[in-house]
Each structure stands twice: as C-alpha cells, then as structure tokens.
XYZ file of C-alpha atoms in Angstrom:
518
model
C 5.967 41.837 10.513
C 5.449 38.063 10.120
C 6.312 34.951 12.075
C 5.982 31.473 10.597
C 4.816 28.372 12.451
C 5.583 24.967 10.928
C 3.698 21.889 12.145
C 4.816 18.417 11.112
C 1.914 16.120 11.992
C 1.145 12.451 11.340
C -0.634 13.350 8.100
C 0.747 16.631 6.787
C 2.965 19.684 7.051
C 1.041 22.853 7.917
C 2.354 26.423 7.772
C 0.761 29.370 9.570
C 1.660 33.004 8.989
C 1.037 35.368 11.897
C 1.176 39.145 11.500
C 2.314 40.092 15.001
C 1.620 43.781 14.380
C -2.021 43.432 13.269
C -2.459 40.306 15.473
C -3.970 38.339 12.593
C -3.435 34.824 11.267
C -3.021 35.807 7.615
C -2.382 32.465 5.926
C -2.523 28.702 6.536
C -1.124 26.156 4.080
C -1.364 22.391 4.524
C 0.339 19.725 2.415
C -1.016 16.208 3.012
C 1.506 13.399 2.700
C -0.852 11.254 0.622
C -1.199 14.084 -1.929
C 2.511 13.979 -2.758
C 3.953 12.207 -5.772
C 7.034 11.506 -3.646
C 5.095 9.072 -1.450
C 5.400 6.580 -4.330
C 9.178 6.589 -3.769
C 8.679 5.420 -0.170
C 7.304 2.230 1.348
C 4.549 4.158 3.163
C 0.959 3.020 2.625
C -1.006 5.910 1.108
C -4.040 5.194 3.311
C -2.504 4.380 6.692
C 0.542 6.627 6.100
C 2.628 3.948 7.802
C 5.320 1.571 6.606
C 3.964 -1.980 6.721
C 5.119 -4.037 9.694
C 4.186 -7.501 10.924
C 5.014 -6.388 14.472
C 1.877 -5.285 16.317
C 2.288 -1.779 17.682
C 5.178 -0.824 15.412
C 4.429 2.493 13.676
C 6.923 4.094 11.294
C 6.957 6.742 8.600
C 9.591 7.618 6.016
C 11.477 10.772 7.102
C 11.986 11.737 3.458
C 8.240 12.381 3.144
C 8.575 15.067 5.851
C 11.199 16.837 3.746
C 9.203 16.463 0.522
C 6.147 17.991 2.220
C 8.289 20.848 3.576
C 9.574 21.665 0.071
C 6.037 21.578 -1.331
C 4.656 23.747 1.478
C 7.393 26.342 0.969
C 6.767 26.285 -2.807
C 3.156 27.272 -2.134
C 4.147 29.784 0.539
C 6.417 31.537 -1.949
C 3.431 32.117 -4.232
C 1.162 33.477 -1.482
C 3.342 35.407 0.947
C 6.157 37.944 1.054
C 8.706 35.518 2.485
C 11.248 38.313 2.964
C 8.946 39.723 5.678
C 9.099 36.545 7.788
C 11.293 37.494 10.742
C 11.181 34.313 12.844
C 10.214 30.639 12.523
C 9.165 28.181 15.192
C 8.469 24.494 14.788
C 5.870 22.052 16.025
C 6.082 18.318 15.373
C 4.300 15.138 16.379
C 5.606 14.230 19.814
C 7.772 11.161 20.405
C 8.579 10.833 16.684
C 12.315 10.782 15.983
C 14.997 9.991 13.394
C 18.250 8.013 13.604
C 20.999 9.823 11.701
C 24.326 8.532 10.424
C 27.602 10.462 10.092
C 26.591 11.143 6.470
C 23.935 13.550 7.766
C 26.417 16.210 8.849
C 28.081 16.129 5.415
C 24.705 16.484 3.710
C 23.971 19.512 5.912
C 26.917 21.232 4.232
C 24.908 21.277 0.987
C 22.391 23.630 2.635
C 25.158 26.215 3.051
C 25.778 26.212 -0.700
C 23.440 28.345 -2.813
C 24.126 26.163 -5.847
C 22.179 23.346 -4.149
C 18.939 25.348 -4.271
C 17.669 23.461 -7.325
C 17.811 20.131 -5.461
C 15.004 18.762 -3.313
C 15.588 18.136 0.391
C 14.455 14.550 -0.133
C 17.227 13.925 -2.663
C 19.866 15.685 -0.578
C 19.176 13.733 2.626
C 17.972 10.337 1.401
C 21.196 8.601 2.528
C 21.423 10.379 5.908
C 19.844 7.742 8.142
C 21.284 4.899 10.188
C 17.732 3.496 10.259
C 15.604 4.269 7.212
C 12.365 5.000 9.042
C 11.099 7.355 11.737
C 9.205 5.700 14.615
C 6.176 7.879 15.439
C 3.886 8.459 18.414
C 1.682 5.426 17.644
C 4.518 3.018 18.464
C 3.469 0.727 21.334
C 5.492 -2.498 20.909
C 7.674 -1.461 23.839
C 6.185 -3.091 26.953
C 9.466 -4.779 27.941
C 11.568 -1.648 27.356
C 9.141 0.670 29.184
C 9.190 -1.719 32.165
C 12.998 -1.792 32.164
C 13.175 2.008 32.298
C 10.645 2.076 35.133
C 12.613 -0.523 37.075
C 15.875 1.379 36.503
C 14.293 4.472 38.060
C 13.244 2.479 41.141
C 9.637 1.622 40.334
C 6.450 3.419 39.328
C 6.362 6.072 42.046
C 10.034 6.964 41.642
C 9.677 7.078 37.846
C 6.780 9.524 38.130
C 8.626 11.556 40.737
C 11.658 11.955 38.447
C 10.146 12.216 34.951
C 6.525 13.198 35.836
C 5.308 10.229 33.750
C 4.995 6.489 34.332
C 7.186 5.338 31.419
C 4.421 5.150 28.769
C 4.925 2.697 25.903
C 4.851 5.453 23.269
C 7.427 7.720 24.899
C 10.689 8.073 23.009
C 13.036 6.461 25.538
C 11.306 3.072 25.456
C 11.120 3.246 21.655
C 14.851 4.022 21.287
C 15.657 1.114 23.587
C 13.433 -1.184 21.512
C 15.171 -0.154 18.281
C 18.670 -0.423 19.722
C 17.892 -3.852 21.205
C 16.248 -5.182 18.027
C 18.608 -3.768 15.369
C 22.190 -4.978 15.640
C 24.713 -2.190 15.165
C 22.130 0.608 15.163
C 23.494 2.280 18.290
C 27.074 2.202 16.981
C 26.033 3.505 13.528
C 23.843 6.311 14.878
C 25.543 9.686 15.087
C 22.518 11.702 16.237
C 18.947 11.039 17.371
C 16.727 14.024 16.694
C 13.152 14.470 17.816
C 11.183 15.651 14.800
C 11.057 19.341 15.719
C 14.842 19.255 16.312
C 15.273 17.535 12.940
C 13.370 20.299 11.118
C 15.261 23.025 13.049
C 18.526 21.362 12.021
C 17.476 21.263 8.352
C 16.373 24.918 8.379
C 19.613 26.159 9.958
C 22.092 23.609 8.493
C 23.331 22.958 12.043
C 23.687 19.583 13.758
C 24.097 20.799 17.348
C 20.437 21.724 17.962
C 19.440 21.025 21.596
C 16.430 18.923 22.533
C 13.753 21.196 23.980
C 12.554 20.375 27.489
C 8.926 20.392 26.313
C 9.513 17.437 24.015
C 12.157 15.907 26.284
C 9.310 15.526 28.799
C 7.885 12.994 26.351
C 10.953 10.744 26.382
C 10.828 9.251 29.932
C 14.496 10.243 30.143
C 14.445 13.790 31.560
C 14.327 14.924 35.183
C 11.206 17.080 34.965
C 12.046 19.616 37.667
C 15.754 19.885 36.887
C 15.089 20.007 33.110
C 18.129 17.850 32.412
C 18.748 14.275 31.257
C 18.707 11.603 33.951
C 21.937 9.614 33.609
C 20.504 6.417 35.120
C 17.700 6.301 32.571
C 19.953 7.246 29.653
C 22.526 4.589 30.546
C 19.817 1.936 30.715
C 19.586 2.400 26.945
C 23.143 3.316 25.919
C 26.151 4.816 27.667
C 26.579 7.403 24.893
C 22.912 8.321 24.460
C 23.425 11.809 25.889
C 25.856 12.620 23.078
C 23.378 11.361 20.499
C 20.464 13.375 21.946
C 22.429 16.573 22.658
C 21.856 19.142 25.370
C 18.459 20.257 26.711
C 17.227 23.840 26.322
C 13.983 25.825 26.413
C 11.549 25.413 23.460
C 11.737 29.175 22.911
C 15.533 29.061 22.440
C 17.418 30.308 19.391
C 18.542 27.509 17.027
C 20.205 29.659 14.358
C 19.528 31.720 11.255
C 17.908 30.306 8.134
C 20.421 28.601 5.832
C 21.509 29.718 2.360
C 19.463 26.987 0.663
C 16.179 28.499 1.890
C 17.333 32.049 1.148
C 18.197 31.201 -2.449
C 15.302 28.861 -3.225
C 12.480 30.690 -1.429
C 13.679 34.220 -0.679
C 14.010 34.127 3.111
C 15.920 37.023 4.646
C 19.393 36.203 5.973
C 18.368 37.560 9.401
C 15.349 35.228 9.720
C 15.614 33.538 13.132
C 14.786 29.859 13.694
C 13.847 28.468 17.125
C 14.379 24.903 18.338
C 10.623 24.404 18.640
C 8.709 21.677 20.458
C 5.995 19.062 20.093
C 2.511 19.603 18.699
C 0.861 19.498 22.116
C 3.255 22.021 23.715
C 2.841 24.404 20.763
C -0.954 24.045 20.774
C -0.974 24.918 24.496
C 0.683 28.270 23.668
C -2.600 29.436 22.106
C -4.632 29.483 25.319
C -3.956 30.169 28.984
C -6.816 27.983 30.232
C -7.415 24.292 29.589
C -7.356 22.967 26.008
C -8.999 19.867 24.590
C -7.454 18.904 21.257
C -9.766 16.684 19.220
C -7.391 14.979 16.805
C -6.703 11.314 16.058
C -6.330 11.004 19.803
C -8.152 13.288 22.277
C -5.661 15.309 24.303
C -6.533 17.384 27.378
C -4.026 20.013 28.544
C -4.140 22.088 31.749
C -1.786 24.405 33.602
C -0.038 23.056 36.702
C 2.922 23.881 38.896
C 6.087 21.807 38.540
C 5.487 19.876 41.780
C 2.161 18.392 40.610
C 2.194 14.683 39.697
C -0.416 12.110 38.735
C 0.778 9.096 40.701
C -1.908 6.926 39.109
C 0.222 7.201 35.963
C -2.620 8.207 33.613
C -1.543 11.830 33.030
C 1.869 13.199 32.064
C 3.602 16.524 32.700
C 5.215 18.588 29.945
C 6.231 22.173 29.165
C 4.571 24.313 26.527
C 6.295 26.087 23.631
C 6.952 29.171 25.762
C 8.402 27.226 28.708
C 5.366 26.889 31.036
C 4.547 23.580 32.825
C 1.295 21.819 31.979
C -0.306 18.400 32.392
C -1.584 16.270 29.541
C -3.940 13.312 29.390
C -4.049 11.572 26.025
C -6.997 9.344 25.133
C -5.452 7.369 22.253
C -8.837 6.028 21.124
C -10.273 9.444 20.316
C -11.074 10.763 16.851
C -9.644 7.496 15.538
C -12.599 5.400 16.788
C -15.183 8.094 16.013
C -14.155 7.977 12.357
C -14.091 4.170 12.359
C -17.712 4.010 13.538
C -18.799 6.687 11.070
C -17.073 4.975 8.166
C -18.391 1.523 9.105
C -21.916 2.877 8.523
C -20.792 4.793 5.423
C -21.875 8.130 6.906
C -20.483 11.633 6.350
C -19.381 14.160 8.973
C -22.517 16.176 8.216
C -24.737 13.138 8.784
C -22.898 12.321 11.998
C -23.450 15.858 13.288
C -27.151 15.680 12.384
C -27.493 12.359 14.220
C -26.074 13.903 17.401
C -28.428 16.878 17.077
C -31.572 14.725 16.750
C -30.491 12.388 19.565
C -29.425 14.955 22.146
C -31.272 13.178 24.995
C -30.020 9.724 24.022
C -27.202 8.525 26.318
C -26.192 5.007 25.177
C -23.153 3.291 26.672
C -20.775 1.860 24.095
C -17.085 1.216 24.781
C -14.305 0.367 22.333
C -10.512 0.484 22.443
C -9.217 -0.261 18.978
C -5.662 0.596 20.037
C -3.669 0.028 23.221
C -4.775 2.855 25.515
C -2.471 5.187 27.437
C -5.054 6.903 29.646
C -5.532 4.838 31.657
C -2.977 2.255 30.540
C -5.049 -0.683 29.285
C -5.223 -3.153 26.430
C -7.287 -2.911 23.266
C -10.707 -4.582 23.389
C -13.602 -5.049 20.927
C -16.848 -3.084 20.913
C -18.984 -3.518 24.046
C -22.592 -2.353 23.669
C -24.951 -1.951 26.612
C -28.091 -1.875 24.485
C -29.824 -4.530 22.404
C -29.496 -3.637 18.732
C -26.591 -1.879 16.985
C -27.490 1.287 15.081
C -25.545 4.256 13.794
C -27.318 6.684 16.156
C -26.525 4.618 19.261
C -23.036 3.551 18.206
C -21.861 7.013 17.175
C -23.348 8.816 20.173
C -22.050 6.055 22.447
C -18.462 6.259 21.208
C -18.480 10.082 21.369
C -19.733 9.994 24.965
C -17.328 7.311 26.160
C -14.235 8.734 24.439
C -14.848 12.183 25.933
C -16.377 11.020 29.203
C -13.410 8.851 30.166
C -11.092 11.827 29.694
C -13.148 13.874 32.154
C -13.359 11.008 34.644
C -9.595 10.492 34.844
C -8.713 14.194 34.926
C -11.432 15.596 37.179
C -9.226 15.516 40.296
C -6.830 17.917 38.551
C -9.240 20.086 36.546
C -11.156 21.052 39.683
C -8.227 21.121 42.101
C -7.330 24.503 43.632
C -10.117 26.321 41.773
C -12.148 28.197 44.337
C -15.133 28.805 42.061
C -14.971 25.183 40.783
C -15.267 26.523 37.227
C -13.260 25.273 34.293
C -11.907 27.596 31.597
C -11.881 25.301 28.561
C -11.264 25.749 24.832
C -11.291 23.146 22.052
C -9.257 22.861 18.872
C -8.495 20.549 15.963
C -10.298 17.608 14.393
C -14.018 17.582 15.178
C -13.998 20.936 17.003
C -15.954 22.270 14.005
C -18.772 19.839 14.894
C -20.979 22.040 17.086
C -22.923 19.056 18.449
C -19.728 17.460 19.765
C -18.719 20.779 21.321
C -22.141 20.900 23.028
C -21.509 17.428 24.442
C -18.120 18.590 25.759
C -19.804 21.581 27.372
C -22.318 19.294 29.110
C -19.735 16.725 30.244
C -17.413 19.360 31.760
C -20.322 21.625 32.770
C -18.410 24.579 31.377
C -18.694 27.182 28.613
C -16.473 26.234 25.674
C -14.429 28.494 23.399
C -13.250 27.329 19.983
C -9.613 27.954 19.055
C -8.420 28.553 15.479
C -8.226 25.403 13.358
C -4.458 25.545 12.705
C -3.767 24.952 16.391
C -0.194 23.595 16.552
C 1.216 25.580 13.617
C -0.436 28.798 14.799
C 0.795 28.162 18.350
C 4.296 27.767 16.898
C 3.896 31.060 15.001
C 2.833 32.728 18.257
C 5.772 31.283 20.197
C 8.107 32.539 17.412
C 7.285 36.104 18.509
C 9.474 35.503 21.595
C 12.502 34.978 19.352
C 12.252 38.599 18.187
C 12.759 40.031 21.699
C 10.152 42.707 20.984
C 7.729 44.352 23.397
C 4.723 42.483 22.011
C 1.924 41.113 24.228
C 1.240 37.429 23.543
C -1.994 37.784 25.547
C -3.271 40.477 23.204
C -2.475 38.339 20.155
C -4.189 35.321 21.757
C -7.331 37.338 22.462
C -7.408 38.629 18.886
C -7.092 35.123 17.429
C -9.814 33.398 19.459
C -13.437 33.314 18.324
C -15.634 35.189 20.825
C -18.520 32.737 20.350
C -18.995 30.471 23.371
C -20.972 27.202 23.634
C -22.827 27.124 26.945
C -23.866 23.915 28.759
C -27.496 22.750 28.885
C -27.975 22.412 32.649
C -30.696 19.760 32.400
C -28.614 17.608 30.053
C -25.468 18.218 32.095
C -27.225 16.739 35.129
C -28.149 13.614 33.132
C -24.544 13.335 31.970
C -23.367 13.443 35.577
C -25.343 10.286 36.404
C -24.382 8.658 33.093
C -20.676 9.116 33.848
C -20.903 7.117 37.073
C -22.278 4.117 35.165
C -19.783 4.615 32.342
C -16.873 4.447 34.778
C -18.192 1.243 36.383
C -18.692 -0.465 33.001
C -15.244 0.599 31.778
C -13.364 -0.508 34.872
C -15.114 -3.895 34.755
C -13.654 -4.360 31.256
C -10.079 -3.196 31.862
C -9.751 -5.239 35.059
C-alpha cells in the first residue's frame, strides 16, 4: 500500500509516505539537523550547518548527523504510520555529497544484521567507520586546480562535455575526491569505499556494502561517460588507479539494492520483504514528479528539462543527468538563488510575509541589482559584491532586484534549450521547494518565462523518491496517474503587459551581468 521516500538534504532528513493505491501523499516528516541534540557531539556549526574551515570554498558536514536524523525521523514515523505496510523505499540525497569509509565500516554493517543491536543508535554504531571524519557536500568549490586537471585529462573543454555532458564543474564529486586525496596524505590508501550520500543511506538500510552508484548521481561526478553510463577509465585514473573499486559499479537509480536489514525490522517494525532501491540525488528524484520542466527554488535555483542523450551545452553552463526513473534531463544550477534572497531579506530584518507584500506592491518596479555571494556555476564566474543600478538602496529595490536577477539569469542561459524543438514555443513549467509558496515570486517566474506555472507538492525530492519507489514493486501502476493526482490544479498565468516589460529588462540585465563577469 505504501512507499517511502527519504530525502537527505543540506539541512534535514525528510520522509514522505505515498499511498500508491489511493494516489495520495499521506504523510511528510522532516527532522532539521539543528534541532538535534546530537549536533552538539559534532563540530558542525548550528547556524551554518558546516564544519568550520579556514579554506575558502571548503564545505563539510559530519556524516554522523545524517544517521542521527534518520533515527529521529524513523522514531517519529513509527508513531504516525503503519510501518509494516511500507513495501518499498527509495532514497534522495544532496548531490555531490559523499563519505570516505574505512575497512571498519563493513564490520560495523554486520551489527545491522543482529537484532540485539536495535537499542543502539546508528550514530554510535558507525562513528568509527570513516577514513575521513567529514562528508564534503555540494557547496565545495575549492577545487579549481583539480577540476582543470580532469578537464585536461579528457582532452579539453569540448571533449570533457562530449564524454561526461558537463564541463568539469568545481562542485562535482570527481574534482572534490581528487582535492581530498591530494591534500590528505594516506587518505586514498585508507579508504575502502567512497559512497555518494544516497548510496550510503541505501547501504545502511540494507546492511550491504556492494551498493552500485546510480547513473543519475554518477552524472554529477565528472567521471562517467554519459551515453555509455559507465565510468571513464581515463578520468578515474587521473585521481587514483583503484578509484573504480572504491566507487563500485554503475546501475540505474531504480535498481534493487536489497531488503531492509534486521536492525530496522526490530527497532521500527519494517516488514522483512520491504524493498530498498539504490536511489539518486535530490535533483533527479525531484524531476520524477513532473514530466515537463521544473524550477526548484531552494538554496540554489535549479532548472530541469527533458532532453535526449545526444544534447549537450557546449558553453558549459548546463549539465546533463538522469532522473530517478532513468530518463535523461538537463540541469542549470544558479548557486546564488534562495541563498542571496534570504541574505537581502535578513539584512533588512524583514519576514517572508513582508517580502511577499513588497513584491506585490511593487509589481511594476524593475530595478537591476546583481550579487554573487558565492562562486557561481551557471555561468561559471567568481563571486562579486552587490552592484546596484539605481541611486539609493532600499528593501523594495534590493529585494525585487535580487529576485529578478537570480531568476532572470537562469532564463537567459537556458532559453536556447527551453524553446528548442518546441513547435508551439510554449514552455510547460512547474515550481517546487523553497519560495514556491510565495505567490508573488511565482508570478514573476510566470512573467519571465511567459508561461503558466503549476506548483508541485512541497516535499519535492522525498515525494519524488516515494514515487520512484513504486517501480521497485513491479506492479501495473501508472506513475502518470499518481503524478496528476499529486499536483495542485491551480495555475499562475503570466501578465502579458508585465511579461513584455520583462522581455526588455532581460536584455539590459544580460549586458550588465556580462560586463561584470568579464
């Protein structure tokens, strides 16, 4: 009756229960890392949720906090759901994040096959399992040298994009692994396995250490041949000659990982026949929810659209991946998305409600304000301070300006793909996550893309994982029918007069932006 989607994000673990018979999302549970007592046992900052580093661009979290949050989420799930009725589990996790595991990990996995271990926490069981006691996450960008070396090994930018369908971005896992191996003596030799975070959770749930890397998340490593869906030996060997053994085989995100282990049966009441999939990243699992384009409005703004496997962005701004049910799609990630919106709002000590009201009362106001707080991946460019193209700073101008530029630059750099091969020149677009509950921002999106906008359920990645878990059951169930039942029928339509003003605004925005990043 039920499938369970687990999403491990930068800030929390979220569970979504999907009733695949009634086609309803019956329960969502979210456990924030900074709400956990266990965070005090780690070196993570409760506000930034990162381990302090004096290296600019280094971003790490403690993997034990992932396990503590999983225990806490399952504790709550046990109180609110008939866990015995969960037939399949799929996993979503922040892309590019990964863990370095020592030989001790496989011995600790044995504890999960012993029912007597059910009174122990996962954090306590696995605390000595790591060859490096931190998990680099998607924000990591201290890898310029390593990303360049991978690109050069492939034969240059064009060849790199041809092989991997990405231009060796700084945040992709391959460059990060190379950075860590090169900067930590003995790490390569002491590392038994490297698991992407969805693979890590699948391994914990099944007590197995031979979980393949899914080709959705492997797309985000700069190490996989995109069309062949297999590791590229030249790129792997640029990092380490035994990296393939550490990463494991590649398989489809919808593949079977194993059955739930005895620990979870005894502690929470899972059925012994509950199937676990290998899962994928948060973007691939979010894409499962909708067949058209998706704009995810999280810490970064992420645009996803369907493509065929031969499509490439040779400018290097966009990257190709596969979704949680094995379909190819393209992704453009504007790193300075919700992150900078919140920074502006907080700098003026305003609330989300006040920010929404400001946008409503200033609908005709189109100020240009540009800011890259972080190194940007789309297009690749350095951080720079606030640039205002108006005389006096104010909350109304600054907030509207950063909303327009953060969203507008996404549209500018993706327009050649979003309109390509569409005879009616119309875009089918839905939004999810973050500020998608801000109707004024959704109106702005509708005007920028000149398209009607649908709003997806709030638990995007975890619910997408729950939907992809249906495939594990091998039942005659229509994913399209479930999708249609989950999506809100309300649509935000564009204001044609405003959309025309936005069209002219975008031309100026692009000129101003390119003057800065040159």
